[in-house]
């Protein structure tokens, strides 16, 4: 991204959309103390990752630059920034809202898509396998946990819920959508 | 005897069942009965689901909560991620009537209704607040004279406005539970740092996520500990599987065993090693096993 910010890059509808998240508008109270970024473990590893800059960009409505930044997906949601912010900015909650808007715009990591599809299919993001069944027996447990893995009706409920909310369509394979 | 429903989540039952087994057995010894939360699903994983679609995240989490409401029991989790998802969802549903109405419309179609009648607990804060260090000390039969690196993990204590567990930069309550087993919680640099797995980062940007856990492993190694103690199967996986990935990708070997608090408690209560599943980890450290055997003598069989 270039260092010059053009007003034509500002999309106020995007900003309004971000502000629909409760208290996301607190980013307007940010006084640039850099407390959030200076404690961020991801900023330590990736200098390009800057939560303060992201939130400032959201406040300016810089939709395209923000949604297309690969760093949007680097946050581990450790909440250190949000804990430290003296202005009560909801750093993490606001970032998650920006991610939601990215998802709605079709920007999604393939691996995230796969995890989501596993939950739709099996009700677990990390499902059982044969090796785990053996491990369960070895520690004296039933080979299948008493979750959706054991109760088909329950899995049906989860699948129905994910249809009602439209989640199944949201994470469908790209080829299938076109 | 107190009674709670046991929310398993995904990683404990499907990757590290020793954590599940150890939790059931050790809590039973402390007079706590865990009841199966039949038909529970993924919490759902906050990193992906909460980012992707808030209503989906809230509805699926609320479904899990209603299963326990229907039994009239509070929920116990052994995972920081599940705890974060379920507590946050439970609080939002209790405090936001509009969202509650929207989610309940969805839940009605699958035969459930969120009422707001129960609490969600994490094994560590539950033991600390409801059972207490003294009672745990009294249940310990073999003090585990180990030097351990304690990893609280992020979502056990943060966001603090939701968790109410005191300091997030210098908490003590988990250290006290560790010390009740006879182990020493060794101070190490940046102890409260994140393991790097959360927020979907491990899934999306594995190498960077591993670099974060490498920072932690370096600090733990420098402190010369026998093992890591954690309270979250996802952090557990990041430390355990992560060490093998780091070996392959970055050619660094740490060989630090990874133990969930429930497993440490099991060791200290003299439960058979085979029922605790510690050696089902990818990282199996023979020196550590010998030390445990020395401390526990015949109890290992
Ligand atoms: S929550 Fe994300 S942005 Fe905030 S300190 Fe942690 S990694 Fe950095
Ligand atoms: S800590 Fe808060 S006030 Fe300071 S720069 Fe970050 S968001 Fe702004």
GROMACS .gro file of C-alpha atoms and ligand atoms in nm:
model
  495
    1UNK     CA    1   0.000   0.000   0.000
    2UNK     CA    2   0.136   0.347  -0.083
    3UNK     CA    3   0.201   0.596   0.192
    4UNK     CA    4  -0.029   0.858   0.043
    5UNK     CA    5  -0.388   0.815   0.148
    6UNK     CA    6  -0.645   0.942  -0.101
    7UNK     CA    7  -0.992   1.045   0.010
    8UNK     CA    8  -1.126   0.848  -0.283
    9UNK     CA    9  -1.011   0.539  -0.092
   10UNK     CA   10  -1.256   0.616   0.187
   11UNK     CA   11  -1.577   0.417   0.199
   12UNK     CA   12  -1.801   0.548   0.474
   13UNK     CA   13  -2.054   0.271   0.426
   14UNK     CA   14  -1.783   0.028   0.521
   15UNK     CA   15  -1.710   0.228   0.833
   16UNK     CA   16  -2.079   0.228   0.922
   17UNK     CA   17  -2.088  -0.147   0.873
   18UNK     CA   18  -1.791  -0.193   1.110
   19UNK     CA   19  -1.962   0.032   1.364
   20UNK     CA   20  -2.259  -0.204   1.378
   21UNK     CA   21  -2.049  -0.419   1.610
   22UNK     CA   22  -2.127  -0.299   1.966
   23UNK     CA   23  -1.868  -0.043   2.082
   24UNK     CA   24  -1.666  -0.068   1.759
   25UNK     CA   25  -1.713   0.310   1.728
   26UNK     CA   26  -1.477   0.346   2.022
   27UNK     CA   27  -1.194   0.341   1.768
   28UNK     CA   28  -1.272   0.711   1.726
   29UNK     CA   29  -1.139   0.757   2.081
   30UNK     CA   30  -0.797   0.617   1.991
   31UNK     CA   31  -0.529   0.876   2.071
   32UNK     CA   32  -0.243   0.684   1.909
   33UNK     CA   33  -0.059   0.591   2.226
   34UNK     CA   34   0.054   0.266   2.052
   35UNK     CA   35  -0.013   0.066   2.369
   36UNK     CA   36  -0.199  -0.197   2.170
   37UNK     CA   37   0.071  -0.256   1.913
   38UNK     CA   38   0.367  -0.238   2.151
   39UNK     CA   39   0.241  -0.538   2.348
   40UNK     CA   40   0.124  -0.740   2.049
   41UNK     CA   41   0.309  -1.071   2.011
   42UNK     CA   42   0.228  -1.080   1.640
   43UNK     CA   43   0.372  -0.734   1.580
   44UNK     CA   44   0.693  -0.863   1.736
   45UNK     CA   45   0.713  -1.133   1.467
   46UNK     CA   46   0.561  -0.947   1.174
   47UNK     CA   47   0.634  -0.572   1.180
   48UNK     CA   48   0.375  -0.528   0.902
   49UNK     CA   49   0.107  -0.652   1.140
   50UNK     CA   50  -0.026  -0.347   1.321
   51UNK     CA   51  -0.361  -0.358   1.499
   52UNK     CA   52  -0.360   0.017   1.564
   53UNK     CA   53  -0.311   0.091   1.194
   54UNK     CA   54  -0.590  -0.153   1.103
   55UNK     CA   55  -0.836   0.017   1.332
   56UNK     CA   56  -0.734   0.363   1.212
   57UNK     CA   57  -0.788   0.242   0.856
   58UNK     CA   58  -1.133   0.112   0.949
   59UNK     CA   59  -1.217   0.450   1.095
   60UNK     CA   60  -1.120   0.614   0.767
   61UNK     CA   61  -1.325   0.363   0.569
   62UNK     CA   62  -1.026   0.218   0.384
   63UNK     CA   63  -1.218  -0.090   0.287
   64UNK     CA   64  -1.016  -0.233  -0.002
   65UNK     CA   65  -0.674  -0.200   0.155
   66UNK     CA   66  -0.801  -0.349   0.478
   67UNK     CA   67  -0.999  -0.642   0.341
   68UNK     CA   68  -0.722  -0.741   0.104
   69UNK     CA   69  -0.442  -0.727   0.358
   70UNK     CA   70  -0.310  -1.078   0.428
   71UNK     CA   71  -0.232  -0.961   0.783
   72UNK     CA   72  -0.601  -0.940   0.867
   73UNK     CA   73  -0.573  -1.312   0.948
   74UNK     CA   74  -0.261  -1.299   1.166
   75UNK     CA   75  -0.425  -1.197   1.494
   76UNK     CA   76  -0.436  -1.481   1.748
   77UNK     CA   77  -0.708  -1.301   1.949
   78UNK     CA   78  -0.487  -1.305   2.257
   79UNK     CA   79  -0.667  -0.987   2.372
   80UNK     CA   80  -0.353  -0.826   2.510
   81UNK     CA   81  -0.415  -0.511   2.306
   82UNK     CA   82  -0.776  -0.478   2.417
   83UNK     CA   83  -0.675  -0.528   2.781
   84UNK     CA   84  -0.413  -0.256   2.757
   85UNK     CA   85  -0.600   0.011   2.563
   86UNK     CA   86  -0.651   0.310   2.795
   87UNK     CA   87  -0.938   0.434   2.578
   88UNK     CA   88  -1.154   0.124   2.597
   89UNK     CA   89  -1.118   0.049   2.227
   90UNK     CA   90  -1.250  -0.297   2.138
   91UNK     CA   91  -0.944  -0.383   1.934
   92UNK     CA   92  -1.011  -0.755   1.890
   93UNK     CA   93  -1.389  -0.745   1.865
   94UNK     CA   94  -1.360  -0.476   1.598
   95UNK     CA   95  -1.099  -0.672   1.406
   96UNK     CA   96  -1.330  -0.975   1.407
   97UNK     CA   97  -1.606  -0.759   1.261
   98UNK     CA   98  -1.369  -0.651   0.982
   99UNK     CA   99  -1.294  -1.018   0.917
  100UNK     CA  100  -1.666  -1.089   0.894
  101UNK     CA  101  -1.700  -0.823   0.627
  102UNK     CA  102  -1.403  -0.977   0.441
  103UNK     CA  103  -1.576  -1.317   0.452
  104UNK     CA  104  -1.897  -1.161   0.319
  105UNK     CA  105  -1.686  -1.027   0.033
  106UNK     CA  106  -1.561  -1.375  -0.050
  107UNK     CA  107  -1.216  -1.342   0.109
  108UNK     CA  108  -1.140  -1.662   0.299
  109UNK     CA  109  -0.841  -1.887   0.371
  110UNK     CA  110  -0.882  -2.232   0.221
  111UNK     CA  111  -0.792  -2.400   0.548
  112UNK     CA  112  -1.057  -2.202   0.733
  113UNK     CA  113  -1.305  -2.312   0.470
  114UNK     CA  114  -1.206  -2.675   0.527
  115UNK     CA  115  -1.246  -2.650   0.905
  116UNK     CA  116  -1.588  -2.494   0.856
  117UNK     CA  117  -1.693  -2.770   0.621
  118UNK     CA  118  -1.586  -3.032   0.876
  119UNK     CA  119  -1.820  -2.878   1.131
  120UNK     CA  120  -2.103  -2.886   0.877
  121UNK     CA  121  -2.034  -3.249   0.791
  122UNK     CA  122  -1.942  -3.393   1.132
  123UNK     CA  123  -2.025  -3.132   1.395
  124UNK     CA  124  -1.660  -3.110   1.507
  125UNK     CA  125  -1.380  -2.890   1.374
  126UNK     CA  126  -1.138  -3.165   1.477
  127UNK     CA  127  -1.326  -3.491   1.426
  128UNK     CA  128  -1.256  -3.841   1.552
  129UNK     CA  129  -1.035  -4.083   1.356
  130UNK     CA  130  -0.924  -4.443   1.398
  131UNK     CA  131  -0.606  -4.353   1.580
  132UNK     CA  132  -0.800  -4.142   1.829
  133UNK     CA  133  -1.048  -4.426   1.885
  134UNK     CA  134  -0.759  -4.652   1.986
  135UNK     CA  135  -0.619  -4.384   2.214
  136UNK     CA  136  -0.960  -4.344   2.378
  137UNK     CA  137  -0.982  -4.715   2.449
  138UNK     CA  138  -0.628  -4.719   2.586
  139UNK     CA  139  -0.716  -4.464   2.853
  140UNK     CA  140  -1.033  -4.654   2.941
  141UNK     CA  141  -1.289  -4.444   2.753
  142UNK     CA  142  -1.556  -4.552   2.508
  143UNK     CA  143  -1.410  -4.533   2.156
  144UNK     CA  144  -1.666  -4.273   2.047
  145UNK     CA  145  -1.724  -3.961   2.260
  146UNK     CA  146  -2.082  -3.885   2.369
  147UNK     CA  147  -2.100  -3.585   2.137
  148UNK     CA  148  -2.261  -3.541   1.794
  149UNK     CA  149  -2.026  -3.825   1.698
  150UNK     CA  150  -2.243  -4.066   1.893
  151UNK     CA  151  -2.588  -3.914   1.844
  152UNK     CA  152  -2.710  -3.879   1.486
  153UNK     CA  153  -3.015  -3.672   1.580
  154UNK     CA  154  -2.787  -3.421   1.746
  155UNK     CA  155  -2.571  -3.398   1.433
  156UNK     CA  156  -2.890  -3.342   1.236
  157UNK     CA  157  -2.978  -3.050   1.465
  158UNK     CA  158  -2.637  -2.892   1.411
  159UNK     CA  159  -2.661  -2.934   1.035
  160UNK     CA  160  -3.008  -2.784   1.028
  161UNK     CA  161  -2.893  -2.489   1.238
  162UNK     CA  162  -2.603  -2.420   1.002
  163UNK     CA  163  -2.846  -2.425   0.707
  164UNK     CA  164  -3.087  -2.185   0.873
  165UNK     CA  165  -2.811  -1.931   0.940
  166UNK     CA  166  -2.678  -1.971   0.585
  167UNK     CA  167  -2.337  -2.082   0.711
  168UNK     CA  168  -2.336  -2.379   0.473
  169UNK     CA  169  -2.357  -2.142   0.175
  170UNK     CA  170  -2.101  -1.902   0.322
  171UNK     CA  171  -1.826  -2.164   0.329
  172UNK     CA  172  -1.919  -2.366   0.021
  173UNK     CA  173  -1.635  -2.452  -0.220
  174UNK     CA  174  -1.558  -2.170  -0.459
  175UNK     CA  175  -1.620  -2.379  -0.772
  176UNK     CA  176  -1.968  -2.470  -0.651
  177UNK     CA  177  -2.070  -2.107  -0.607
  178UNK     CA  178  -1.985  -2.010  -0.963
  179UNK     CA  179  -2.136  -3.438   4.555
  180UNK     CA  180  -2.142  -3.146   4.309
  181UNK     CA  181  -2.256  -3.219   3.959
  182UNK     CA  182  -2.172  -3.052   3.629
  183UNK     CA  183  -2.213  -3.142   3.264
  184UNK     CA  184  -1.884  -3.210   3.087
  185UNK     CA  185  -1.843  -3.018   2.763
  186UNK     CA  186  -1.572  -3.204   2.572
  187UNK     CA  187  -1.519  -2.983   2.268
  188UNK     CA  188  -1.320  -3.129   1.976
  189UNK     CA  189  -0.950  -3.164   2.052
  190UNK     CA  190  -0.966  -3.331   2.393
  191UNK     CA  191  -1.193  -3.624   2.298
  192UNK     CA  192  -1.065  -3.658   1.941
  193UNK     CA  193  -0.689  -3.603   1.984
  194UNK     CA  194  -0.593  -3.603   2.353
  195UNK     CA  195  -0.844  -3.831   2.528
  196UNK     CA  196  -0.607  -3.859   2.826
  197UNK     CA  197  -0.722  -3.508   2.921
  198UNK     CA  198  -1.085  -3.624   2.918
  199UNK     CA  199  -1.011  -3.940   3.118
  200UNK     CA  200  -0.792  -3.759   3.372
  201UNK     CA  201  -1.055  -3.490   3.424
  202UNK     CA  202  -1.334  -3.738   3.497
  203UNK     CA  203  -1.123  -3.943   3.739
  204UNK     CA  204  -0.955  -3.662   3.928
  205UNK     CA  205  -1.273  -3.462   3.975
  206UNK     CA  206  -1.451  -3.772   4.100
  207UNK     CA  207  -1.185  -3.798   4.370
  208UNK     CA  208  -1.266  -3.439   4.463
  209UNK     CA  209  -1.637  -3.520   4.496
  210UNK     CA  210  -1.743  -3.373   4.161
  211UNK     CA  211  -1.955  -3.581   3.928
  212UNK     CA  212  -1.931  -3.505   3.556
  213UNK     CA  213  -2.233  -3.596   3.345
  214UNK     CA  214  -2.209  -3.649   2.967
  215UNK     CA  215  -2.338  -3.353   2.768
  216UNK     CA  216  -2.495  -3.580   2.510
  217UNK     CA  217  -2.500  -3.455   2.153
  218UNK     CA  218  -2.280  -3.152   2.210
  219UNK     CA  219  -2.086  -3.024   1.908
  220UNK     CA  220  -1.785  -2.804   1.841
  221UNK     CA  221  -1.815  -2.502   2.076
  222UNK     CA  222  -1.783  -2.365   1.787
  223UNK     CA  223  -1.418  -2.271   1.741
  224UNK     CA  224  -1.412  -1.896   1.808
  225UNK     CA  225  -1.122  -1.821   1.572
  226UNK     CA  226  -1.313  -1.926   1.265
  227UNK     CA  227  -1.681  -1.910   1.354
  228UNK     CA  228  -1.683  -1.586   1.550
  229UNK     CA  229  -1.486  -1.419   1.271
  230UNK     CA  230  -1.703  -1.559   0.995
  231UNK     CA  231  -2.057  -1.505   1.116
  232UNK     CA  232  -2.154  -1.390   1.461
  233UNK     CA  233  -2.509  -1.527   1.450
  234UNK     CA  234  -2.388  -1.873   1.349
  235UNK     CA  235  -2.128  -1.870   1.624
  236UNK     CA  236  -2.380  -1.749   1.881
  237UNK     CA  237  -2.651  -1.996   1.777
  238UNK     CA  238  -2.430  -2.303   1.778
  239UNK     CA  239  -2.269  -2.207   2.109
  240UNK     CA  240  -2.615  -2.138   2.255
  241UNK     CA  241  -2.736  -2.479   2.139
  242UNK     CA  242  -2.457  -2.636   2.345
  243UNK     CA  243  -2.555  -2.424   2.645
  244UNK     CA  244  -2.924  -2.521   2.615
  245UNK     CA  245  -2.831  -2.892   2.626
  246UNK     CA  246  -2.696  -2.833   2.974
  247UNK     CA  247  -2.981  -2.600   3.070
  248UNK     CA  248  -3.218  -2.883   2.990
  249UNK     CA  249  -3.036  -3.097   3.248
  250UNK     CA  250  -3.030  -2.814   3.501
  251UNK     CA  251  -2.651  -2.829   3.529
  252UNK     CA  252  -2.367  -2.581   3.494
  253UNK     CA  253  -2.115  -2.668   3.222
  254UNK     CA  254  -1.752  -2.763   3.287
  255UNK     CA  255  -1.493  -2.715   3.012
  256UNK     CA  256  -1.126  -2.814   3.006
  257UNK     CA  257  -1.039  -2.588   2.714
  258UNK     CA  258  -0.977  -2.214   2.699
  259UNK     CA  259  -1.126  -2.191   2.349
  260UNK     CA  260  -1.448  -2.368   2.445
  261UNK     CA  261  -1.460  -2.161   2.763
  262UNK     CA  262  -1.424  -1.840   2.565
  263UNK     CA  263  -1.693  -1.933   2.314
  264UNK     CA  264  -1.944  -2.065   2.566
  265UNK     CA  265  -1.900  -1.799   2.835
  266UNK     CA  266  -1.910  -1.513   2.586
  267UNK     CA  267  -2.215  -1.658   2.411
  268UNK     CA  268  -2.389  -1.726   2.742
  269UNK     CA  269  -2.324  -1.368   2.856
  270UNK     CA  270  -2.436  -1.210   2.529
  271UNK     CA  271  -2.755  -1.416   2.531
  272UNK     CA  272  -2.830  -1.318   2.889
  273UNK     CA  273  -2.761  -0.949   2.833
  274UNK     CA  274  -2.887  -0.875   2.482
  275UNK     CA  275  -3.261  -0.940   2.448
  276UNK     CA  276  -3.260  -0.864   2.075
  277UNK     CA  277  -2.989  -1.116   1.993
  278UNK     CA  278  -3.151  -1.364   2.229
  279UNK     CA  279  -3.476  -1.336   2.039
  280UNK     CA  280  -3.303  -1.376   1.704
  281UNK     CA  281  -3.106  -1.681   1.818
  282UNK     CA  282  -3.401  -1.839   1.996
  283UNK     CA  283  -3.599  -1.826   1.670
  284UNK     CA  284  -3.326  -2.041   1.516
  285UNK     CA  285  -3.301  -2.273   1.816
  286UNK     CA  286  -3.679  -2.322   1.818
  287UNK     CA  287  -3.655  -2.490   1.478
  288UNK     CA  288  -3.431  -2.756   1.625
  289UNK     CA  289  -3.629  -2.796   1.944
  290UNK     CA  290  -3.432  -2.586   2.192
  291UNK     CA  291  -3.473  -2.257   2.375
  292UNK     CA  292  -3.207  -2.054   2.550
  293UNK     CA  293  -3.333  -1.955   2.893
  294UNK     CA  294  -3.024  -1.818   3.066
  295UNK     CA  295  -3.034  -2.043   3.370
  296UNK     CA  296  -2.681  -2.182   3.396
  297UNK     CA  297  -2.315  -2.084   3.417
  298UNK     CA  298  -2.016  -2.201   3.215
  299UNK     CA  299  -1.706  -2.296   3.414
  300UNK     CA  300  -1.345  -2.375   3.327
  301UNK     CA  301  -1.179  -2.652   3.527
  302UNK     CA  302  -0.903  -2.420   3.653
  303UNK     CA  303  -1.118  -2.134   3.777
  304UNK     CA  304  -1.371  -2.386   3.910
  305UNK     CA  305  -1.108  -2.573   4.112
  306UNK     CA  306  -0.962  -2.247   4.233
  307UNK     CA  307  -1.290  -2.084   4.333
  308UNK     CA  308  -1.525  -2.368   4.425
  309UNK     CA  309  -1.296  -2.646   4.548
  310UNK     CA  310  -0.998  -2.455   4.682
  311UNK     CA  311  -0.629  -2.524   4.714
  312UNK     CA  312  -0.653  -2.686   5.057
  313UNK     CA  313  -0.894  -2.956   4.945
  314UNK     CA  314  -0.676  -3.035   4.646
  315UNK     CA  315  -0.367  -3.056   4.867
  316UNK     CA  316  -0.553  -3.299   5.089
  317UNK     CA  317  -0.637  -3.521   4.789
  318UNK     CA  318  -0.274  -3.538   4.673
  319UNK     CA  319  -0.112  -3.869   4.768
  320UNK     CA  320   0.217  -3.829   4.580
  321UNK     CA  321   0.356  -3.475   4.577
  322UNK     CA  322   0.491  -3.429   4.224
  323UNK     CA  323   0.830  -3.273   4.280
  324UNK     CA  324   0.859  -3.128   3.928
  325UNK     CA  325   0.972  -2.794   3.793
  326UNK     CA  326   0.708  -2.687   3.548
  327UNK     CA  327   0.647  -2.402   3.305
  328UNK     CA  328   0.289  -2.292   3.351
  329UNK     CA  329   0.093  -2.172   3.050
  330UNK     CA  330  -0.237  -2.004   3.146
  331UNK     CA  331  -0.338  -1.942   2.786
  332UNK     CA  332  -0.521  -1.629   2.681
  333UNK     CA  333  -0.893  -1.699   2.694
  334UNK     CA  334  -0.893  -1.835   3.048
  335UNK     CA  335  -0.831  -1.483   3.181
  336UNK     CA  336  -0.907  -1.250   2.889
  337UNK     CA  337  -1.108  -1.046   2.812
  338UNK     CA  338  -1.099  -0.967   3.184
  339UNK     CA  339  -1.426  -0.772   3.170
  340UNK     CA  340  -1.599  -1.101   3.091
  341UNK     CA  341  -1.385  -1.333   3.302
  342UNK     CA  342  -1.355  -1.151   3.637
  343UNK     CA  343  -1.045  -1.347   3.738
  344UNK     CA  344  -0.823  -1.058   3.837
  345UNK     CA  345  -0.487  -0.965   3.686
  346UNK     CA  346  -0.427  -1.080   3.331
  347UNK     CA  347  -0.058  -0.987   3.331
  348UNK     CA  348   0.032  -1.142   3.667
  349UNK     CA  349  -0.232  -1.389   3.782
  350UNK     CA  350  -0.157  -1.638   4.060
  351UNK     CA  351  -0.461  -1.865   4.095
  352UNK     CA  352  -0.343  -2.131   3.848
  353UNK     CA  353   0.010  -2.131   3.996
  354UNK     CA  354  -0.146  -2.203   4.335
  355UNK     CA  355  -0.329  -2.507   4.196
  356UNK     CA  356  -0.004  -2.633   4.045
  357UNK     CA  357   0.180  -2.587   4.373
  358UNK     CA  358  -0.096  -2.781   4.552
  359UNK     CA  359   0.024  -3.090   4.363
  360UNK     CA  360   0.375  -3.046   4.501
  361UNK     CA  361   0.519  -2.906   4.177
  362UNK     CA  362   0.709  -2.579   4.148
  363UNK     CA  363   0.580  -2.324   3.899
  364UNK     CA  364   0.903  -2.179   3.763
  365UNK     CA  365   0.901  -1.817   3.652
  366UNK     CA  366   1.006  -1.767   3.290
  367UNK     CA  367   1.027  -1.478   3.051
  368UNK     CA  368   0.699  -1.354   2.909
  369UNK     CA  369   0.505  -1.624   3.092
  370UNK     CA  370   0.163  -1.485   2.998
  371UNK     CA  371   0.246  -1.478   2.626
  372UNK     CA  372   0.010  -1.642   2.379
  373UNK     CA  373   0.090  -1.987   2.233
  374UNK     CA  374   0.013  -1.853   1.884
  375UNK     CA  375  -0.259  -2.100   1.790
  376UNK     CA  376  -0.577  -1.896   1.844
  377UNK     CA  377  -0.786  -1.671   1.626
  378UNK     CA  378  -0.755  -1.910   1.335
  379UNK     CA  379  -0.385  -1.817   1.306
  380UNK     CA  380  -0.257  -2.175   1.332
  381UNK     CA  381  -0.492  -2.275   1.054
  382UNK     CA  382  -0.428  -1.973   0.832
  383UNK     CA  383  -0.059  -1.888   0.884
  384UNK     CA  384   0.105  -2.194   1.038
  385UNK     CA  385   0.469  -2.089   1.007
  386UNK     CA  386   0.415  -1.757   1.183
  387UNK     CA  387   0.201  -1.924   1.445
  388UNK     CA  388   0.484  -2.171   1.508
  389UNK     CA  389   0.733  -1.888   1.544
  390UNK     CA  390   0.520  -1.753   1.825
  391UNK     CA  391   0.519  -2.084   2.009
  392UNK     CA  392   0.893  -2.114   1.943
  393UNK     CA  393   0.946  -1.792   2.137
  394UNK     CA  394   0.763  -1.950   2.430
  395UNK     CA  395   0.949  -2.278   2.404
  396UNK     CA  396   1.282  -2.092   2.405
  397UNK     CA  397   1.188  -1.912   2.725
  398UNK     CA  398   1.065  -2.234   2.887
  399UNK     CA  399   1.380  -2.418   2.789
  400UNK     CA  400   1.595  -2.138   2.929
  401UNK     CA  401   1.415  -2.182   3.262
  402UNK     CA  402   1.515  -2.550   3.264
  403UNK     CA  403   1.172  -2.703   3.330
  404UNK     CA  404   1.068  -3.070   3.334
  405UNK     CA  405   0.744  -3.009   3.146
  406UNK     CA  406   0.477  -2.761   3.039
  407UNK     CA  407   0.147  -2.748   3.227
  408UNK     CA  408  -0.150  -2.608   3.035
  409UNK     CA  409  -0.527  -2.593   3.067
  410UNK     CA  410  -0.635  -2.601   2.704
  411UNK     CA  411  -0.620  -2.885   2.449
  412UNK     CA  412  -0.560  -2.638   2.166
  413UNK     CA  413  -0.258  -2.481   2.340
  414UNK     CA  414  -0.162  -2.842   2.423
  415UNK     CA  415  -0.173  -2.937   2.056
  416UNK     CA  416   0.021  -2.626   1.958
  417UNK     CA  417   0.297  -2.715   2.208
  418UNK     CA  418   0.298  -3.088   2.131
  419UNK     CA  419   0.236  -3.113   1.755
  420UNK     CA  420   0.406  -2.776   1.720
  421UNK     CA  421   0.736  -2.911   1.854
  422UNK     CA  422   0.742  -3.182   1.585
  423UNK     CA  423   0.652  -2.928   1.315
  424UNK     CA  424   0.924  -2.692   1.439
  425UNK     CA  425   1.175  -2.975   1.425
  426UNK     CA  426   1.087  -3.039   1.060
  427UNK     CA  427   1.052  -2.681   0.944
  428UNK     CA  428   1.312  -2.498   1.153
  429UNK     CA  429   1.536  -2.781   1.266
  430UNK     CA  430   1.500  -2.693   1.634
  431UNK     CA  431   1.453  -2.956   1.903
  432UNK     CA  432   1.301  -2.877   2.242
  433UNK     CA  433   1.164  -3.213   2.358
  434UNK     CA  434   0.958  -3.059   2.638
  435UNK     CA  435   0.669  -3.283   2.753
  436UNK     CA  436   0.323  -3.125   2.750
  437UNK     CA  437   0.082  -3.201   3.032
  438UNK     CA  438  -0.271  -3.074   3.098
  439UNK     CA  439  -0.343  -2.977   3.459
  440UNK     CA  440  -0.594  -3.262   3.493
  441UNK     CA  441  -0.314  -3.505   3.404
  442UNK     CA  442  -0.077  -3.349   3.658
  443UNK     CA  443  -0.350  -3.385   3.918
  444UNK     CA  444  -0.392  -3.749   3.813
  445UNK     CA  445  -0.020  -3.808   3.864
  446UNK     CA  446  -0.036  -3.651   4.209
  447UNK     CA  447  -0.342  -3.857   4.304
  448UNK     CA  448  -0.160  -4.177   4.214
  449UNK     CA  449  -0.376  -4.270   3.913
  450UNK     CA  450  -0.216  -4.525   3.677
  451UNK     CA  451   0.000  -4.356   3.414
  452UNK     CA  452  -0.168  -4.552   3.134
  453UNK     CA  453  -0.508  -4.396   3.217
  454UNK     CA  454  -0.373  -4.041   3.193
  455UNK     CA  455  -0.253  -4.063   2.833
  456UNK     CA  456   0.056  -3.845   2.879
  457UNK     CA  457   0.258  -4.081   2.660
  458UNK     CA  458   0.000  -4.057   2.381
  459UNK     CA  459   0.153  -3.719   2.302
  460UNK     CA  460   0.383  -3.685   2.002
  461UNK     CA  461   0.657  -3.561   2.233
  462UNK     CA  462   0.754  -3.850   2.459
  463UNK     CA  463   1.054  -3.767   2.675
  464UNK     CA  464   1.212  -4.071   2.843
  465UNK     CA  465   1.399  -3.864   3.098
  466UNK     CA  466   1.071  -3.712   3.210
  467UNK     CA  467   0.910  -4.055   3.232
  468UNK     CA  468   1.196  -4.180   3.448
  469UNK     CA  469   1.162  -3.882   3.678
  470UNK     CA  470   0.790  -3.946   3.716
  471UNK     CA  471   0.861  -4.310   3.788
  472UNK     CA  472   1.116  -4.215   4.053
  473UNK     CA  473   0.869  -3.982   4.220
  474UNK     CA  474   0.573  -4.219   4.199
  475UNK     CA  475   0.741  -4.554   4.255
  476UNK     CA  476   0.490  -4.837   4.219
  477UNK     CA  477   0.197  -4.609   4.131
  478UNK     CA  478   0.310  -4.591   3.770
  479UNK     CA  479   0.182  -4.939   3.685
  480LIG     S1  480  -0.525  -0.986   2.009
  480LIG    FE1  481  -0.427  -0.983   1.809
  480LIG     S2  482  -0.375  -0.768   1.775
  480LIG    FE2  483  -0.421  -0.790   1.992
  480LIG     S3  484  -0.223  -0.822   2.089
  480LIG    FE3  485  -0.308  -1.027   2.044
  480LIG     S4  486  -0.229  -1.083   1.840
  480LIG    FE4  487  -0.196  -0.861   1.870
  481LIG     S1  488  -0.399   0.127   2.290
  481LIG    FE1  489  -0.600   0.214   2.236
  481LIG     S2  490  -0.566   0.437   2.236
  481LIG    FE2  491  -0.363   0.342   2.231
  481LIG     S3  492  -0.313   0.332   2.010
  481LIG    FE3  493  -0.410   0.135   2.066
  481LIG     S4  494  -0.628   0.162   2.020
  481LIG    FE4  495  -0.534   0.366   2.026
   0.00000   0.00000   0.00000
